[in-house]
CSV table of C-alpha atoms in Angstrom, one decimal:
chain,number,residue,atom,x,y,z
A,4,MET,CA,0.1,-0.1,0.1
A,5,ASN,CA,1.4,3.4,-1.1
A,6,ALA,CA,1.6,6.4,1.1
A,7,SER,CA,-0.7,8.2,-1.2
A,8,ASP,CA,-3.4,5.6,-0.8
A,9,ARG,CA,-3.4,6.1,3.0
A,10,PRO,CA,-5.1,9.1,4.8
A,11,THR,CA,-2.7,11.2,6.9
A,12,LEU,CA,-4.4,11.7,10.5
A,13,LEU,CA,-3.5,14.2,13.0
A,14,SER,CA,-4.1,15.4,16.5
A,15,ILE,CA,-5.0,19.0,17.0
A,16,GLU,CA,-1.7,19.3,18.9
A,17,GLU,CA,0.2,18.8,15.9
A,18,LEU,CA,-1.2,21.7,13.9
A,19,SER,CA,0.2,24.9,14.1
A,20,VAL,CA,-1.5,28.6,14.0
A,21,LEU,CA,0.5,30.1,11.3
A,22,VAL,CA,0.6,34.0,11.4
A,23,SER,CA,2.5,36.4,8.9
A,24,SER,CA,6.0,37.7,10.1
A,25,PRO,CA,4.7,41.3,10.4
A,26,VAL,CA,1.6,40.1,12.5
A,27,ARG,CA,3.8,37.8,14.7
A,28,THR,CA,6.1,41.0,15.2
A,29,HIS,CA,3.2,43.2,16.3
A,30,LEU,CA,1.7,40.5,18.5
A,31,ALA,CA,4.9,39.9,20.2
A,32,GLY,CA,5.7,43.6,20.7
A,33,ALA,CA,2.3,43.9,22.5
A,34,TYR,CA,3.4,41.2,25.1
A,35,ARG,CA,6.9,43.2,25.4
A,36,GLY,CA,6.0,45.4,28.2
A,37,LEU,CA,5.0,42.6,30.6
A,38,TYR,CA,8.6,41.3,30.7
A,39,PRO,CA,12.1,42.3,31.7
A,40,ALA,CA,14.5,42.6,29.0
A,41,ALA,CA,16.2,39.2,28.4
A,42,ASN,CA,19.8,39.0,29.7
A,43,ASP,CA,20.8,35.9,27.8
A,44,PRO,CA,20.7,36.4,23.8
A,45,ALA,CA,20.7,32.6,23.3
A,46,GLN,CA,17.4,32.3,25.2
A,47,LYS,CA,14.0,33.2,23.5
A,48,PRO,CA,12.7,36.3,24.9
A,49,GLN,CA,9.8,35.8,27.2
A,50,HIS,CA,7.3,38.2,25.3
A,51,GLU,CA,7.8,35.6,22.2
A,52,GLN,CA,7.2,32.6,24.4
A,53,HIS,CA,4.1,34.2,25.7
A,54,LEU,CA,2.9,34.6,22.2
A,55,GLU,CA,3.6,31.2,21.5
A,56,LYS,CA,1.5,29.8,24.4
A,57,VAL,CA,-1.5,32.1,23.2
A,58,LEU,CA,-1.0,30.6,19.6
A,59,ALA,CA,-1.2,27.2,21.1
A,60,ALA,CA,-4.2,27.9,23.2
A,61,MET,CA,-6.2,29.0,20.0
A,62,LYS,CA,-6.1,25.4,18.8
A,63,VAL,CA,-8.2,24.2,21.9
A,64,SER,CA,-11.8,25.0,22.7
A,65,PRO,CA,-11.9,27.3,25.9
A,66,ARG,CA,-13.2,25.9,29.0
A,67,THR,CA,-15.1,29.3,29.9
A,68,SER,CA,-17.9,30.7,27.7
A,69,THR,CA,-18.4,34.4,28.6
A,70,PHE,CA,-21.8,36.1,28.1
A,71,ARG,CA,-22.9,39.9,28.5
A,72,VAL,CA,-26.1,40.7,29.6
A,73,ASN,CA,-28.5,43.1,28.5
A,74,THR,CA,-29.5,44.5,31.5
A,75,ILE,CA,-32.5,46.7,30.3
A,76,ARG,CA,-33.9,43.4,29.4
A,77,ALA,CA,-33.1,41.1,32.3
A,78,THR,CA,-31.0,41.0,35.4
A,79,ARG,CA,-27.9,39.1,35.7
A,80,THR,CA,-29.5,37.0,38.2
A,81,GLU,CA,-32.4,36.0,35.9
A,82,VAL,CA,-29.9,35.1,33.3
A,83,VAL,CA,-28.0,32.9,35.5
A,84,ASP,CA,-31.0,31.3,37.1
A,85,LYS,CA,-32.3,30.6,33.3
A,86,LEU,CA,-28.9,29.3,32.1
A,87,VAL,CA,-28.7,26.9,35.0
A,88,LEU,CA,-32.1,25.5,34.1
A,89,ALA,CA,-31.2,25.0,30.6
A,90,MET,CA,-27.9,23.5,31.3
A,91,ASN,CA,-29.6,21.0,33.8
A,92,GLU,CA,-32.4,20.1,31.1
A,93,TRP,CA,-29.6,19.6,28.6
A,94,ALA,CA,-27.5,17.4,31.2
A,95,GLU,CA,-30.7,15.2,32.0
A,96,ARG,CA,-31.4,14.8,28.2
A,97,GLU,CA,-27.8,13.6,27.6
A,98,GLY,CA,-27.7,11.6,30.8
A,99,LEU,CA,-24.6,13.6,32.2
A,100,CYS,CA,-26.1,13.9,35.7
A,101,THR,CA,-25.7,10.5,36.7
A,102,PRO,CA,-23.7,9.1,38.7
A,103,ASN,CA,-21.6,12.3,38.5
A,104,PRO,CA,-22.7,15.9,38.8
A,105,LEU,CA,-23.3,18.2,36.2
A,106,PRO,CA,-19.8,19.3,34.7
A,107,ILE,CA,-20.8,22.7,33.9
A,108,SER,CA,-21.1,25.4,36.4
A,109,VAL,CA,-22.8,29.1,35.7
A,110,ALA,CA,-21.8,32.2,37.7
A,111,ALA,CA,-21.9,35.8,37.9
A,112,HIS,CA,-18.6,37.1,37.1
A,113,ALA,CA,-16.8,38.4,40.3
A,114,VAL,CA,-15.7,41.9,39.0
A,115,LEU,CA,-17.6,43.0,35.7
A,116,GLU,CA,-21.5,43.5,36.7
A,117,ASP,CA,-22.9,42.8,33.4
A,118,ILE,CA,-20.8,39.2,32.7
A,119,VAL,CA,-21.9,35.8,33.3
A,120,THR,CA,-19.6,32.9,32.8
A,121,VAL,CA,-20.1,29.3,31.7
A,122,ASP,CA,-17.1,27.0,32.7
A,123,ILE,CA,-16.6,23.5,31.8
A,124,ALA,CA,-15.1,20.9,34.1
A,125,GLN,CA,-11.8,19.4,33.1
A,126,SER,CA,-12.4,16.2,31.2
A,127,PRO,CA,-10.4,13.4,32.6
A,128,THR,CA,-9.4,12.2,29.2
A,129,THR,CA,-7.8,14.9,26.7
A,130,LEU,CA,-8.4,14.4,23.0
A,131,SER,CA,-6.5,17.2,21.7
A,132,SER,CA,-3.3,14.8,21.4
A,133,CYS,CA,-5.1,11.8,20.0
A,134,ARG,CA,-5.5,10.9,16.2
A,135,ILE,CA,-7.9,8.2,17.0
A,136,PRO,CA,-10.1,7.9,20.0
A,137,PRO,CA,-8.8,6.6,23.3
A,138,LEU,CA,-9.7,3.1,24.2
A,139,GLN,CA,-11.6,4.4,27.5
A,140,VAL,CA,-13.9,6.4,25.3
A,141,GLU,CA,-14.5,4.4,22.4
A,142,LEU,CA,-18.0,3.3,23.1
A,143,ASP,CA,-19.2,1.4,20.2
A,144,THR,CA,-18.6,-2.4,20.6
A,145,ASP,CA,-20.7,-3.5,17.3
A,146,SER,CA,-19.1,-1.6,14.9
A,147,SER,CA,-19.6,-4.3,12.1
A,148,PHE,CA,-16.6,-3.6,10.1
A,149,GLY,CA,-17.0,-7.2,8.4
A,150,ASP,CA,-14.5,-9.8,8.1
A,151,GLU,CA,-11.2,-9.8,9.7
A,152,ALA,CA,-9.6,-8.7,6.3
A,153,ARG,CA,-11.5,-5.6,6.1
A,154,ARG,CA,-10.7,-4.9,9.8
A,155,ALA,CA,-7.1,-5.4,8.9
A,156,ARG,CA,-7.1,-2.9,6.1
A,157,ARG,CA,-8.9,-0.4,8.1
A,158,GLN,CA,-6.0,-0.9,10.8
A,159,ARG,CA,-3.5,-0.3,7.9
A,160,LEU,CA,-5.3,2.9,7.1
A,161,GLY,CA,-5.1,4.2,10.6
A,162,TRP,CA,-8.8,4.4,11.2
A,163,PRO,CA,-10.2,3.4,14.4
A,164,THR,CA,-11.5,-0.2,14.5
A,165,THR,CA,-13.8,0.2,17.5
A,166,CYS,CA,-16.2,3.1,16.2
A,167,LYS,CA,-17.5,4.3,13.0
A,168,VAL,CA,-16.1,7.5,11.4
A,169,ILE,CA,-17.3,10.7,9.6
A,170,VAL,CA,-15.0,13.3,7.9
A,171,CYS,CA,-16.5,16.8,7.7
A,172,ASP,CA,-15.1,19.8,6.0
A,173,ARG,CA,-12.9,22.2,7.6
A,174,LEU,CA,-15.6,25.0,8.3
A,175,CYS,CA,-17.8,22.2,10.2
A,176,GLY,CA,-14.8,21.0,12.1
A,177,GLU,CA,-14.0,24.4,13.2
A,178,ALA,CA,-17.6,25.1,14.4
A,179,VAL,CA,-17.5,21.5,16.1
A,180,LEU,CA,-14.3,22.6,18.3
A,181,ARG,CA,-16.4,25.7,19.5
A,182,GLY,CA,-19.1,23.5,20.6
A,183,SER,CA,-21.6,23.2,17.3
A,184,HIS,CA,-23.3,19.9,16.6
A,185,VAL,CA,-22.1,18.4,12.9
A,186,PHE,CA,-24.9,19.1,10.3
A,187,VAL,CA,-25.3,16.9,7.5
A,188,ARG,CA,-24.4,19.2,5.0
A,189,GLY,CA,-20.7,19.5,6.4
A,190,ILE,CA,-20.2,15.9,6.0
A,191,LEU,CA,-17.7,14.9,3.3
A,192,ALA,CA,-17.3,10.9,3.9
A,193,ALA,CA,-18.7,8.4,6.4
A,194,ASP,CA,-18.6,4.7,7.2
A,195,PRO,CA,-21.6,2.8,5.6
A,196,SER,CA,-24.3,1.5,8.0
A,197,ILE,CA,-24.2,4.1,10.5
A,198,ARG,CA,-27.1,3.8,12.9
A,199,VAL,CA,-29.0,6.5,15.0
A,200,GLY,CA,-27.5,6.5,18.5
A,201,GLN,CA,-23.9,4.9,17.0
A,202,ALA,CA,-20.9,6.5,18.7
A,203,LEU,CA,-18.8,8.3,15.7
A,204,ALA,CA,-15.3,9.6,15.6
A,205,VAL,CA,-15.4,12.8,14.0
A,206,TYR,CA,-12.5,14.3,11.6
A,207,ALA,CA,-12.1,17.4,9.9
A,208,ASP,CA,-10.7,17.6,6.4
A,209,LEU,CA,-7.6,19.9,5.9
A,210,PRO,CA,-7.7,21.2,2.4
A,211,GLN,CA,-4.3,20.8,0.8
A,212,PRO,CA,-2.7,23.1,-1.9
A,213,GLN,CA,-2.8,21.7,-5.4
A,214,ARG,CA,-5.3,19.2,-4.4
A,215,PRO,CA,-9.2,19.6,-5.5
A,216,SER,CA,-11.7,19.5,-3.0
A,217,TRP,CA,-13.4,16.1,-1.8
A,218,PRO,CA,-16.9,15.2,-3.0
A,219,ARG,CA,-19.5,14.8,-0.7
A,220,GLY,CA,-20.6,11.2,-0.4
A,221,LEU,CA,-17.3,9.0,-0.2
A,222,ALA,CA,-16.8,6.1,1.9
A,223,VAL,CA,-14.3,6.4,4.7
A,224,GLU,CA,-11.9,4.1,3.3
A,225,SER,CA,-11.9,5.9,-0.1
A,226,TYR,CA,-10.8,9.2,1.6
A,227,THR,CA,-6.9,9.6,1.3
A,228,GLY,CA,-6.5,13.2,2.3
A,229,THR,CA,-5.1,14.9,5.6
A,230,CYS,CA,-7.7,15.3,8.4
A,231,VAL,CA,-7.6,16.0,12.1
A,232,PHE,CA,-9.5,14.1,14.8
A,233,VAL,CA,-11.6,16.5,16.5
A,234,GLY,CA,-13.9,14.5,19.1
A,235,ILE,CA,-16.5,11.9,19.7
A,236,GLY,CA,-20.0,12.3,18.5
A,237,GLN,CA,-23.4,10.5,18.4
A,238,ALA,CA,-25.5,9.8,15.2
A,239,CYS,CA,-28.8,11.6,15.2
A,240,CYS,CA,-29.7,10.0,11.7
A,241,THR,CA,-28.6,7.1,9.5
A,242,HIS,CA,-26.0,7.0,6.8
A,243,ALA,CA,-28.7,7.0,4.1
A,244,GLU,CA,-29.8,10.5,5.5
A,245,PHE,CA,-26.3,11.9,5.4
A,246,PHE,CA,-26.0,12.5,1.7
A,247,ARG,CA,-29.7,13.0,0.2
């Protein structure tokens, strides 16, 4: 099997946020005043290290979402109460309340009087370093990949062997990282025979220069592009409904 016959699977941590040299210089300069001048010319200046940490953080979804309250329409307390109610209803639908408490907290900002924050508890499993789902979150034990020959081929290609896969376009993948659902119009490729409720590994295609875009409706095993693993989802419709 040639390298060109296999997809390239990446983790989020393997990606880089690229900015032009003038923009990088400007951004690093904004942090220069926060640190003393470097005494060791061989060491990278602290303000440049700070910028690298900021760029690295941009690859990962923030744990805190911040909302500004229109205090003409409602008080901050009313907004907090409504958000808590909405989060509890959502958690109950998703089965997140048992046996553990709700992993989300809603609170008024300690200083800013018109700000509400929603914090997500730290997940015990970090997916940003994974190219395929780690074993502890691969929930589908009936993936039905057929005979051993097909399972072995799938393993050689690098795809997960214990859950089905979908590959979405880049814009869809970026939305998923910020908390959106995957809508069918964003799906480029999918494993066959996906059922409602089935666990899915979600990948986002990374368009490559000099290569045409992928058509919608591909089987995952026919996809040979470059993609990044963005998370685990659950199918809300069947494979037949993806590409109607």
